[in-house]
mmCIF file with all atom_site columns, C-alpha atoms in Angstrom:
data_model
loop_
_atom_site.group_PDB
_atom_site.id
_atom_site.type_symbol
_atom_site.label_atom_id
_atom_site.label_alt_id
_atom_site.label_comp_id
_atom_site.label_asym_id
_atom_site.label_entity_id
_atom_site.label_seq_id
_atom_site.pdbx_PDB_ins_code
_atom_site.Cartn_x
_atom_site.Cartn_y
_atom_site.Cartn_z
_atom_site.occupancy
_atom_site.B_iso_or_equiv
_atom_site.pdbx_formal_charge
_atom_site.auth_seq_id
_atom_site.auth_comp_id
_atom_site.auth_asym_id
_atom_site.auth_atom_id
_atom_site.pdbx_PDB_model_num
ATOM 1   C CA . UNK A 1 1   ? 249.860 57.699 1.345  1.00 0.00 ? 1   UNK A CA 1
ATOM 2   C CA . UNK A 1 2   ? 252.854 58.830 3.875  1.00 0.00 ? 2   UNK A CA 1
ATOM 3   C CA . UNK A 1 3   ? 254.455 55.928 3.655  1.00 0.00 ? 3   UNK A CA 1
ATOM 4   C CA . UNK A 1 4   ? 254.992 55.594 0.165  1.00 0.00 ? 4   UNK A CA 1
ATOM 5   C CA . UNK A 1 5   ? 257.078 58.477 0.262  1.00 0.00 ? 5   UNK A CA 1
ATOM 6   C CA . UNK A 1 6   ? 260.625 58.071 -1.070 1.00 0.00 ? 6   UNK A CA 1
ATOM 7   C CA . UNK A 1 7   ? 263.965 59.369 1.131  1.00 0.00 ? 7   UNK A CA 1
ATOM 8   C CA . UNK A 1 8   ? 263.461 59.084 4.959  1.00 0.00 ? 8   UNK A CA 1
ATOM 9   C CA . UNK A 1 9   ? 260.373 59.644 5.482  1.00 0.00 ? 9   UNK A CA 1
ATOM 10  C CA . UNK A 1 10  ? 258.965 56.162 5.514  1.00 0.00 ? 10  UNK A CA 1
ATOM 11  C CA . UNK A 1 11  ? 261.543 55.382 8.179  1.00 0.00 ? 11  UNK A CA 1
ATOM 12  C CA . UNK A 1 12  ? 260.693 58.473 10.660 1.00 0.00 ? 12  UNK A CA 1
ATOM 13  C CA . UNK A 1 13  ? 256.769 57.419 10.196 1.00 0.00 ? 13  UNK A CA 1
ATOM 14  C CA . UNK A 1 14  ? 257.694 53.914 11.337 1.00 0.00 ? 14  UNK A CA 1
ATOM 15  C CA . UNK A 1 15  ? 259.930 55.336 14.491 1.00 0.00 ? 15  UNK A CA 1
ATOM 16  C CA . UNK A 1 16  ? 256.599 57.127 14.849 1.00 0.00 ? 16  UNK A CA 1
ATOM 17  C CA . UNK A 1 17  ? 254.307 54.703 14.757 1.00 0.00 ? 17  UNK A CA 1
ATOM 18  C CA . UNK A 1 18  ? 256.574 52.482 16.681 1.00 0.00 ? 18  UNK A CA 1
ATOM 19  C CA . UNK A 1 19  ? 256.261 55.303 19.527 1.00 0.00 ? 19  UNK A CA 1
ATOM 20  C CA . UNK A 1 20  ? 252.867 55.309 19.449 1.00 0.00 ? 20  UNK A CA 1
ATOM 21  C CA . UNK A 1 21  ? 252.894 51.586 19.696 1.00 0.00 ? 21  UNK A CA 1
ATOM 22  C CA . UNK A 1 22  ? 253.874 51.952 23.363 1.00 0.00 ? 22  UNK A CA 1
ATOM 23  C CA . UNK A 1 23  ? 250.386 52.887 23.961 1.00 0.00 ? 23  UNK A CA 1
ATOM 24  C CA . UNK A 1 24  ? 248.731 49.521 22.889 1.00 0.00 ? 24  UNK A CA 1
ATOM 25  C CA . UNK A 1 25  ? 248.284 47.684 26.133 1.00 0.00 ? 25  UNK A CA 1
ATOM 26  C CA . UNK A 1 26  ? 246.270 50.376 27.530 1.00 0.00 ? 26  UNK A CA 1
ATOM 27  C CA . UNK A 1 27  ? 244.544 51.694 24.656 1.00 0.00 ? 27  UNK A CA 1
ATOM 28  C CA . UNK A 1 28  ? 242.221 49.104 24.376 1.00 0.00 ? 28  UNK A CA 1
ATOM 29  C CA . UNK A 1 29  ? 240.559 51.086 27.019 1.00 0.00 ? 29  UNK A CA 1
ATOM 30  C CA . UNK A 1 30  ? 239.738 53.767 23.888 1.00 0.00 ? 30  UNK A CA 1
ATOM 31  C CA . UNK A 1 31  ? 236.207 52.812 23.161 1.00 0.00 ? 31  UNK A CA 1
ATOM 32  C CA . UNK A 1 32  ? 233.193 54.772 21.123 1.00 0.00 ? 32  UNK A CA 1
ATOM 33  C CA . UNK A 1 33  ? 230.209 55.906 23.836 1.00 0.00 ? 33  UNK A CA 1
ATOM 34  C CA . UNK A 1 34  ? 227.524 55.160 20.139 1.00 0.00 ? 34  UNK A CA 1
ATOM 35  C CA . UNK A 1 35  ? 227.036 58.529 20.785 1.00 0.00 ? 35  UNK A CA 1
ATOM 36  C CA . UNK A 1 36  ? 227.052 60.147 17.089 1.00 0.00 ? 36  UNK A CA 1
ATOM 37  C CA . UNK A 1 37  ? 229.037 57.200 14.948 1.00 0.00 ? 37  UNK A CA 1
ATOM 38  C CA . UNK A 1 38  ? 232.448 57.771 17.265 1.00 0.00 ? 38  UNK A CA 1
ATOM 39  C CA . UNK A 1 39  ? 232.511 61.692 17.325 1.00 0.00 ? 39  UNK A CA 1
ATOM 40  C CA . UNK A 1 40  ? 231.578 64.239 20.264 1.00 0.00 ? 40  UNK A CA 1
ATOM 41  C CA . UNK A 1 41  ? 232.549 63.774 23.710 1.00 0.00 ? 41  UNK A CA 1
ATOM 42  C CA . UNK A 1 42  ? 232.929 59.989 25.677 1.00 0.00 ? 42  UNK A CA 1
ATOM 43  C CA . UNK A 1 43  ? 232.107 61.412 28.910 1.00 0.00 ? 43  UNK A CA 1
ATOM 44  C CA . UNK A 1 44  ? 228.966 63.077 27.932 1.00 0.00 ? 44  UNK A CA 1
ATOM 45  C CA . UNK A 1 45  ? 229.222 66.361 30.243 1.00 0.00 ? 45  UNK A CA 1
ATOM 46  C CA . UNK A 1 46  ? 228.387 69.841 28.842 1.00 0.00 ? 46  UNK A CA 1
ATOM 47  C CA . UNK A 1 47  ? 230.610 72.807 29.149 1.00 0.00 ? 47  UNK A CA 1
ATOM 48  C CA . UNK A 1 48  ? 229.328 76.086 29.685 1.00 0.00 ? 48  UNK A CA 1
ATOM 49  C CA . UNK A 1 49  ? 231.038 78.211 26.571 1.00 0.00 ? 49  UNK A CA 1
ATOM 50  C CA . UNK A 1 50  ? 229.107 80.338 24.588 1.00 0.00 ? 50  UNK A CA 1
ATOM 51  C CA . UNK A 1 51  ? 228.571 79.927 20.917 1.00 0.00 ? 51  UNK A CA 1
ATOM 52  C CA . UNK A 1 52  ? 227.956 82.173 18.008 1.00 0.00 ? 52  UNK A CA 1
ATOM 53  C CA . UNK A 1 53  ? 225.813 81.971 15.431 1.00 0.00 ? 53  UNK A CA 1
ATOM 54  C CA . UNK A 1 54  ? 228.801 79.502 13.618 1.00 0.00 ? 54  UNK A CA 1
ATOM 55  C CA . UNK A 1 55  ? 228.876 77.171 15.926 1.00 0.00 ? 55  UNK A CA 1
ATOM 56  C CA . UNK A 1 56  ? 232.398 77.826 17.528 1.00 0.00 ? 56  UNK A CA 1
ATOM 57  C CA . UNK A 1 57  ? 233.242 78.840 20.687 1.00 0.00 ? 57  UNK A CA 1
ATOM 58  C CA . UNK A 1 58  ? 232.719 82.718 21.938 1.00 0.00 ? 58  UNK A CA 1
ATOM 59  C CA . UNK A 1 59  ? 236.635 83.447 21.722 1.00 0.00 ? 59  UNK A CA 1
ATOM 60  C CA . UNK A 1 60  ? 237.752 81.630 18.865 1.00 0.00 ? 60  UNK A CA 1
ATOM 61  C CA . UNK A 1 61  ? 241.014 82.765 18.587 1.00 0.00 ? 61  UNK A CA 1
ATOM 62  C CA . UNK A 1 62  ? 241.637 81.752 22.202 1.00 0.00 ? 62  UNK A CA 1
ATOM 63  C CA . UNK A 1 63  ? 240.013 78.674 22.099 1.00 0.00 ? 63  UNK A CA 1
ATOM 64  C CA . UNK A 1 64  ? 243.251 77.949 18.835 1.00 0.00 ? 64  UNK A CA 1
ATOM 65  C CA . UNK A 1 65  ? 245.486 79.110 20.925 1.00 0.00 ? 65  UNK A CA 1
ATOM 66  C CA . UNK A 1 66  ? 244.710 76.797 23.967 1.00 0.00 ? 66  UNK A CA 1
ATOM 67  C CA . UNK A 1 67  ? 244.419 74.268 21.244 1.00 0.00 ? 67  UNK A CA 1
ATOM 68  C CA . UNK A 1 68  ? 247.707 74.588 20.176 1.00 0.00 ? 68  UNK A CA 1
ATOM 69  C CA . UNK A 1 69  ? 249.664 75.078 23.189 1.00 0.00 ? 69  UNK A CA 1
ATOM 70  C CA . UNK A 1 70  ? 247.928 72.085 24.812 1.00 0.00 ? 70  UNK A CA 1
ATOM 71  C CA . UNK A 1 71  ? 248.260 69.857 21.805 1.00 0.00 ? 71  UNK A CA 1
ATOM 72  C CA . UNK A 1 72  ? 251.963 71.046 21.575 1.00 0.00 ? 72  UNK A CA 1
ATOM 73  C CA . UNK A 1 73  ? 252.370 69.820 25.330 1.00 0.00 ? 73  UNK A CA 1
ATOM 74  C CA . UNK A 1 74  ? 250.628 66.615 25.212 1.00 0.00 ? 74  UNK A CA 1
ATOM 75  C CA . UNK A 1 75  ? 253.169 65.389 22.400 1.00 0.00 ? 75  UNK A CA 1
ATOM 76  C CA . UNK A 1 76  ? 256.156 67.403 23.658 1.00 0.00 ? 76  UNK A CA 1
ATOM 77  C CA . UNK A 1 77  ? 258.112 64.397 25.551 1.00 0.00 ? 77  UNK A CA 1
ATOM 78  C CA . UNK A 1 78  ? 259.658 66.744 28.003 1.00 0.00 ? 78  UNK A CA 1
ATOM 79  C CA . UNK A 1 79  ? 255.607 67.063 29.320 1.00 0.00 ? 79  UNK A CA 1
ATOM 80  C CA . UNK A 1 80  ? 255.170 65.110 32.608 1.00 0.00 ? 80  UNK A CA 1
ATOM 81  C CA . UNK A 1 81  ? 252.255 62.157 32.849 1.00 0.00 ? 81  UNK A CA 1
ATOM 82  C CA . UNK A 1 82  ? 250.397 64.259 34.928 1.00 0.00 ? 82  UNK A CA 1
ATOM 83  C CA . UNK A 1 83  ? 249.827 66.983 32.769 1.00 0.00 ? 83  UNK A CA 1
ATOM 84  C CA . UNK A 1 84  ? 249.847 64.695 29.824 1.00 0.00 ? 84  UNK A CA 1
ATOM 85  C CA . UNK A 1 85  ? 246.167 62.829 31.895 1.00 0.00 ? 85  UNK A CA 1
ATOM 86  C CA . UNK A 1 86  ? 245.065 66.610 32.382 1.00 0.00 ? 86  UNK A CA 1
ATOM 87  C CA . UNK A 1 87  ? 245.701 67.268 28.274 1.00 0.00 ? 87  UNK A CA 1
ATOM 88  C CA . UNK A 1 88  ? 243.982 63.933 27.220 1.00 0.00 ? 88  UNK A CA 1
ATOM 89  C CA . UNK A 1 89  ? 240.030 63.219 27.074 1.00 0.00 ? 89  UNK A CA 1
ATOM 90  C CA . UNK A 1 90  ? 239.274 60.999 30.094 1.00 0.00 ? 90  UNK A CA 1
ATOM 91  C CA . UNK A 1 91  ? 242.592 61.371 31.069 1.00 0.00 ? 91  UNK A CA 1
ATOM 92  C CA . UNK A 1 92  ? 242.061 59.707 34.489 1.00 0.00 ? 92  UNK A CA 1
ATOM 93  C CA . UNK A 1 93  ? 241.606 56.412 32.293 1.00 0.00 ? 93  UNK A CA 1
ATOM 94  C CA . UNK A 1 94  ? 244.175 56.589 30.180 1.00 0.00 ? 94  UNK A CA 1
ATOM 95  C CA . UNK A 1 95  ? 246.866 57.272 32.834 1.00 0.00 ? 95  UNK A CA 1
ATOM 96  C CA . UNK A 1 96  ? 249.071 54.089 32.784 1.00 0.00 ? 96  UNK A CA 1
ATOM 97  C CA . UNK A 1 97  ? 249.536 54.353 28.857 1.00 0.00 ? 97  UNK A CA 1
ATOM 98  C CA . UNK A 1 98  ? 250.598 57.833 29.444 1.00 0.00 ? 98  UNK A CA 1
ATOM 99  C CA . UNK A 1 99  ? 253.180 56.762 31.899 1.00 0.00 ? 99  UNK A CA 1
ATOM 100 C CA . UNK A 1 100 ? 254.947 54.057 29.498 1.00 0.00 ? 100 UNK A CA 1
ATOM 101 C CA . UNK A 1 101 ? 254.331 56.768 26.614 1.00 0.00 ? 101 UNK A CA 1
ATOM 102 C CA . UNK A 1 102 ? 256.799 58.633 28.250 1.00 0.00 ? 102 UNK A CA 1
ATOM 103 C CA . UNK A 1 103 ? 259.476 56.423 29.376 1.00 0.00 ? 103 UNK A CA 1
ATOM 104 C CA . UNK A 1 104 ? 259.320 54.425 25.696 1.00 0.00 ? 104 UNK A CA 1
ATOM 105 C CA . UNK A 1 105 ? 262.761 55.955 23.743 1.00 0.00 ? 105 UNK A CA 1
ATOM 106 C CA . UNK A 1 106 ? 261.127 56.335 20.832 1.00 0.00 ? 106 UNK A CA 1
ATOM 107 C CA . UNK A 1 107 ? 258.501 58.449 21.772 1.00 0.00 ? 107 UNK A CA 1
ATOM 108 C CA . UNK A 1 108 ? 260.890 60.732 23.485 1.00 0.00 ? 108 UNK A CA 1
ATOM 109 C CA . UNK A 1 109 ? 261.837 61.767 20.053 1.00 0.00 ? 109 UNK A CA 1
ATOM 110 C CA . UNK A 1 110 ? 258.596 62.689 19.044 1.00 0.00 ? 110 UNK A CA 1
ATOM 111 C CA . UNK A 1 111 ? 256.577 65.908 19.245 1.00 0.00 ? 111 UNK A CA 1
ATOM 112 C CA . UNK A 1 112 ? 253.425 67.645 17.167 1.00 0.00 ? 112 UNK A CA 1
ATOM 113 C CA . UNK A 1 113 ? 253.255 70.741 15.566 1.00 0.00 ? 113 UNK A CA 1
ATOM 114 C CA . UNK A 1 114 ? 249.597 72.125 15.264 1.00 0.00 ? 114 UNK A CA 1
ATOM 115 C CA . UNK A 1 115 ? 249.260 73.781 11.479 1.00 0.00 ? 115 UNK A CA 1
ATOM 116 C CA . UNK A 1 116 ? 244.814 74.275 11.627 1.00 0.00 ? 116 UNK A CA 1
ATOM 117 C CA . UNK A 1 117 ? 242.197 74.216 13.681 1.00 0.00 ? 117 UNK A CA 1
ATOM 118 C CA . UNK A 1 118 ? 238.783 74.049 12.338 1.00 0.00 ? 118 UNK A CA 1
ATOM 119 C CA . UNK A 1 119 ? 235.958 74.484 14.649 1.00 0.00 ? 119 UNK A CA 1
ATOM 120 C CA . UNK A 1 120 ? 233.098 71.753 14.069 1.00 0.00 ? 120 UNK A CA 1
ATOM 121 C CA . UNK A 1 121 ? 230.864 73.284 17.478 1.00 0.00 ? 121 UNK A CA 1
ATOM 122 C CA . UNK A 1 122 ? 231.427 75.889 20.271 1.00 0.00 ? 122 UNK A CA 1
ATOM 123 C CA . UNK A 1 123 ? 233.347 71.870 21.848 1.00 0.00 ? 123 UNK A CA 1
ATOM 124 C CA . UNK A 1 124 ? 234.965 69.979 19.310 1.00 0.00 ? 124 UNK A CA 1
ATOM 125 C CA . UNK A 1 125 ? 237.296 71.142 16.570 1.00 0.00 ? 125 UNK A CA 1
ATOM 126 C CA . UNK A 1 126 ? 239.566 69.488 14.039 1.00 0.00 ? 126 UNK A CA 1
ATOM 127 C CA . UNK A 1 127 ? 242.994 69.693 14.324 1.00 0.00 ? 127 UNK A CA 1
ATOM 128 C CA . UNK A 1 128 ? 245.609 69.088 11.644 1.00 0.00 ? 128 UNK A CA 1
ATOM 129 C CA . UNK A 1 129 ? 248.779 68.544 12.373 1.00 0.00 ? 129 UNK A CA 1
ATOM 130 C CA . UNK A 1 130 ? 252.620 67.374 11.636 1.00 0.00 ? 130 UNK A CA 1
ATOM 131 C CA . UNK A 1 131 ? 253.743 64.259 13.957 1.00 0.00 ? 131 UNK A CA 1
ATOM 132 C CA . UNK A 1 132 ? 257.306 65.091 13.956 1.00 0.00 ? 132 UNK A CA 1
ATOM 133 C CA . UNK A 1 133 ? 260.575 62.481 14.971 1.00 0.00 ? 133 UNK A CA 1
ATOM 134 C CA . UNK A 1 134 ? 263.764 64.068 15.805 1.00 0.00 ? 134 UNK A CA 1
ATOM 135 C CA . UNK A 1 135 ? 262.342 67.437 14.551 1.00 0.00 ? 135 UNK A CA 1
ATOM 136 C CA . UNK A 1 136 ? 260.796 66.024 11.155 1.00 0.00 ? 136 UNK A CA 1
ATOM 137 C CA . UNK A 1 137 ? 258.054 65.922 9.976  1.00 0.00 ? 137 UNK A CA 1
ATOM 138 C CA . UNK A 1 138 ? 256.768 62.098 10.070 1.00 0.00 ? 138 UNK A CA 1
ATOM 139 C CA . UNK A 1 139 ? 253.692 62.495 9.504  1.00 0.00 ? 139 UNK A CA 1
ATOM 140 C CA . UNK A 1 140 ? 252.827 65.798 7.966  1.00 0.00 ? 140 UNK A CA 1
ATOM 141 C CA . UNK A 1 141 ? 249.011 67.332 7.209  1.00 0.00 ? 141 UNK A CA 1
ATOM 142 C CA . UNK A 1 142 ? 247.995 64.295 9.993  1.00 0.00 ? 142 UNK A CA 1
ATOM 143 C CA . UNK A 1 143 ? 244.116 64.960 11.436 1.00 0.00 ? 143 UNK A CA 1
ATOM 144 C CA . UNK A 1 144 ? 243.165 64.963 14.804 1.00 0.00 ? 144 UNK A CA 1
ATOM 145 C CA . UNK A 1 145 ? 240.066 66.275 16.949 1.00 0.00 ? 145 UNK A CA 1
ATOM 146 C CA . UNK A 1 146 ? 240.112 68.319 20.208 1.00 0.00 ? 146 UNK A CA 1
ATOM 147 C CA . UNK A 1 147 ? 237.425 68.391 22.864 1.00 0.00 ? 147 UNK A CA 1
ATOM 148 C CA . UNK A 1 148 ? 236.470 70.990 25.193 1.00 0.00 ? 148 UNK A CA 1
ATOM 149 C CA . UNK A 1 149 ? 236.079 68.945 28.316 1.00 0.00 ? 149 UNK A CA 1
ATOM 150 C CA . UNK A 1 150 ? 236.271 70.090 32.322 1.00 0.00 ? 150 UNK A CA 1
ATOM 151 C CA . UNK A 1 151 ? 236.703 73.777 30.477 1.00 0.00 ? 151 UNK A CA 1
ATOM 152 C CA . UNK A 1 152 ? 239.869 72.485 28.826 1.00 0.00 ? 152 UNK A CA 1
ATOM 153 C CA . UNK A 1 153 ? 240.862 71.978 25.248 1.00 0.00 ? 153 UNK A CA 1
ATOM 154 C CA . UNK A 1 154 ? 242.047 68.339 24.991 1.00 0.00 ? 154 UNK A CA 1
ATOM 155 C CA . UNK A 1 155 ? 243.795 66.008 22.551 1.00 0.00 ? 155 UNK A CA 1
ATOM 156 C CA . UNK A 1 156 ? 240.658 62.978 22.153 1.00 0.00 ? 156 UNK A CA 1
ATOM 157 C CA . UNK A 1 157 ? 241.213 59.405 22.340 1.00 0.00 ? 157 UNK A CA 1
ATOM 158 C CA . UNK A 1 158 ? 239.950 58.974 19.202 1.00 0.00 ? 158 UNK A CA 1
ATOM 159 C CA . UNK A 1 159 ? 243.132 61.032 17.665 1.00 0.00 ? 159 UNK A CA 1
ATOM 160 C CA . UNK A 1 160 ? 245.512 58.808 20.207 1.00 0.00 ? 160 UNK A CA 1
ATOM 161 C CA . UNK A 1 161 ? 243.754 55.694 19.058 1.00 0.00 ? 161 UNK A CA 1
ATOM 162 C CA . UNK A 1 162 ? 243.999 56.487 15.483 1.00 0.00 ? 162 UNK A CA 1
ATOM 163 C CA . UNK A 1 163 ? 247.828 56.536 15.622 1.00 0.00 ? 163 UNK A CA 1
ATOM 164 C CA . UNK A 1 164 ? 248.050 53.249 17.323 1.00 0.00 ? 164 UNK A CA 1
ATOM 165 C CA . UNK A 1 165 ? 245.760 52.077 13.922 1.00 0.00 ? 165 UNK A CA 1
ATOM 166 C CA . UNK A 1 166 ? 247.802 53.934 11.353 1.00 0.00 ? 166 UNK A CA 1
ATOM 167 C CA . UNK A 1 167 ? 250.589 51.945 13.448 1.00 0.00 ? 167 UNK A CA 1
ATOM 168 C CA . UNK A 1 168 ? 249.361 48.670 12.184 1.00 0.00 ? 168 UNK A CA 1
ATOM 169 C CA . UNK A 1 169 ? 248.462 47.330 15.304 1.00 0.00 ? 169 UNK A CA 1
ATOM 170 C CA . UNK A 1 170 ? 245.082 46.023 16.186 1.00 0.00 ? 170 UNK A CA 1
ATOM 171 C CA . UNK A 1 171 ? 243.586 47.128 19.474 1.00 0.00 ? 171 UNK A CA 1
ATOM 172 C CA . UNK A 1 172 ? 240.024 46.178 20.863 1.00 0.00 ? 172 UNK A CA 1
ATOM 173 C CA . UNK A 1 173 ? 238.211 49.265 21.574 1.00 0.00 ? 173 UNK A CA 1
ATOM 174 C CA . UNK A 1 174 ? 239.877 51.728 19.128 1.00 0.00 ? 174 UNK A CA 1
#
């Protein structure tokens, strides 16, 4: 487990999950559709990218790239609430928790740094990645998902609402 680690690295996954605590009062918002056990899409709309015979997208190396560059911007504290609603699955509901995300102090210390993406259809993928604080790595080899929603490769709630659990806290709806 991460935090049995010895040195520092318990502390910067506590400043972590502290910053991710910021998010609790509007998380509890984060809620499974039943659609597939908590995986797939909460909104339910299709997307019009072609598949191959794998299952991923058309372009897959694009589709990583977007990935990562959009992941790297959702966590990147310098990334304005607006953008951060555009990089987030349903967004548009999540938008107040995005705005105290980035005016908590500890979050403004910490970023993500995308290592794999592994396709799971032509619209969802997983996503591993390090949480970093201050520049290191928190929570490194961390698991995430993306969605392809609105023809955009997004961070999903259920990754946001799986920090605020590995933060210890207990939110309804997550």
């Amino acid at each position: 487990m991460v935090f049995a680690r010895r040195g520092r690295r318990p502390r910067l996954a506590a400043l972590a999950a502290a910053a991710v605590l910021a998010l609790t009062p509007v998380v509890a918002g984060c809620s499974d559709d039943g659609a597939g056990g908590g995986e797939g899409r909460a909104d339910g709309t299709e997307t019009s990218i072609v598949t191959t015979g794998a299952g991923e997208p058309d372009d897959p190396a694009a589709a990583r790239a977007e990935i990562t560059r959009n992941w790297t911007a959702f966590f990147d504290p310098g990334t304005p609430t607006a953008e951060r609603v555009r990089l987030l699955e349903n967004g548009e509901r999540m938008q107040a928790v995005l705005g105290a995300f980035g005016g908590d102090k500890n979050a403004a210390m910490t970023s993500a740094k995308v290592t794999g993406v592994e396709f799971t259809s032509a619209t969802e993928a997983d996503v591993t990645y390090d949480l970093l604080v201050g520049g290191a790595p928190a929570l490194p080899g961390a698991q995430g998902t993306s969605v392809l929603q609105d023809d955009t490769w997004k961070v999903t709630v259920k990754t946001l609402c799986g920090l605020v659990q590995l933060s210890g806290a207990s939110v309804p709806g997550c």
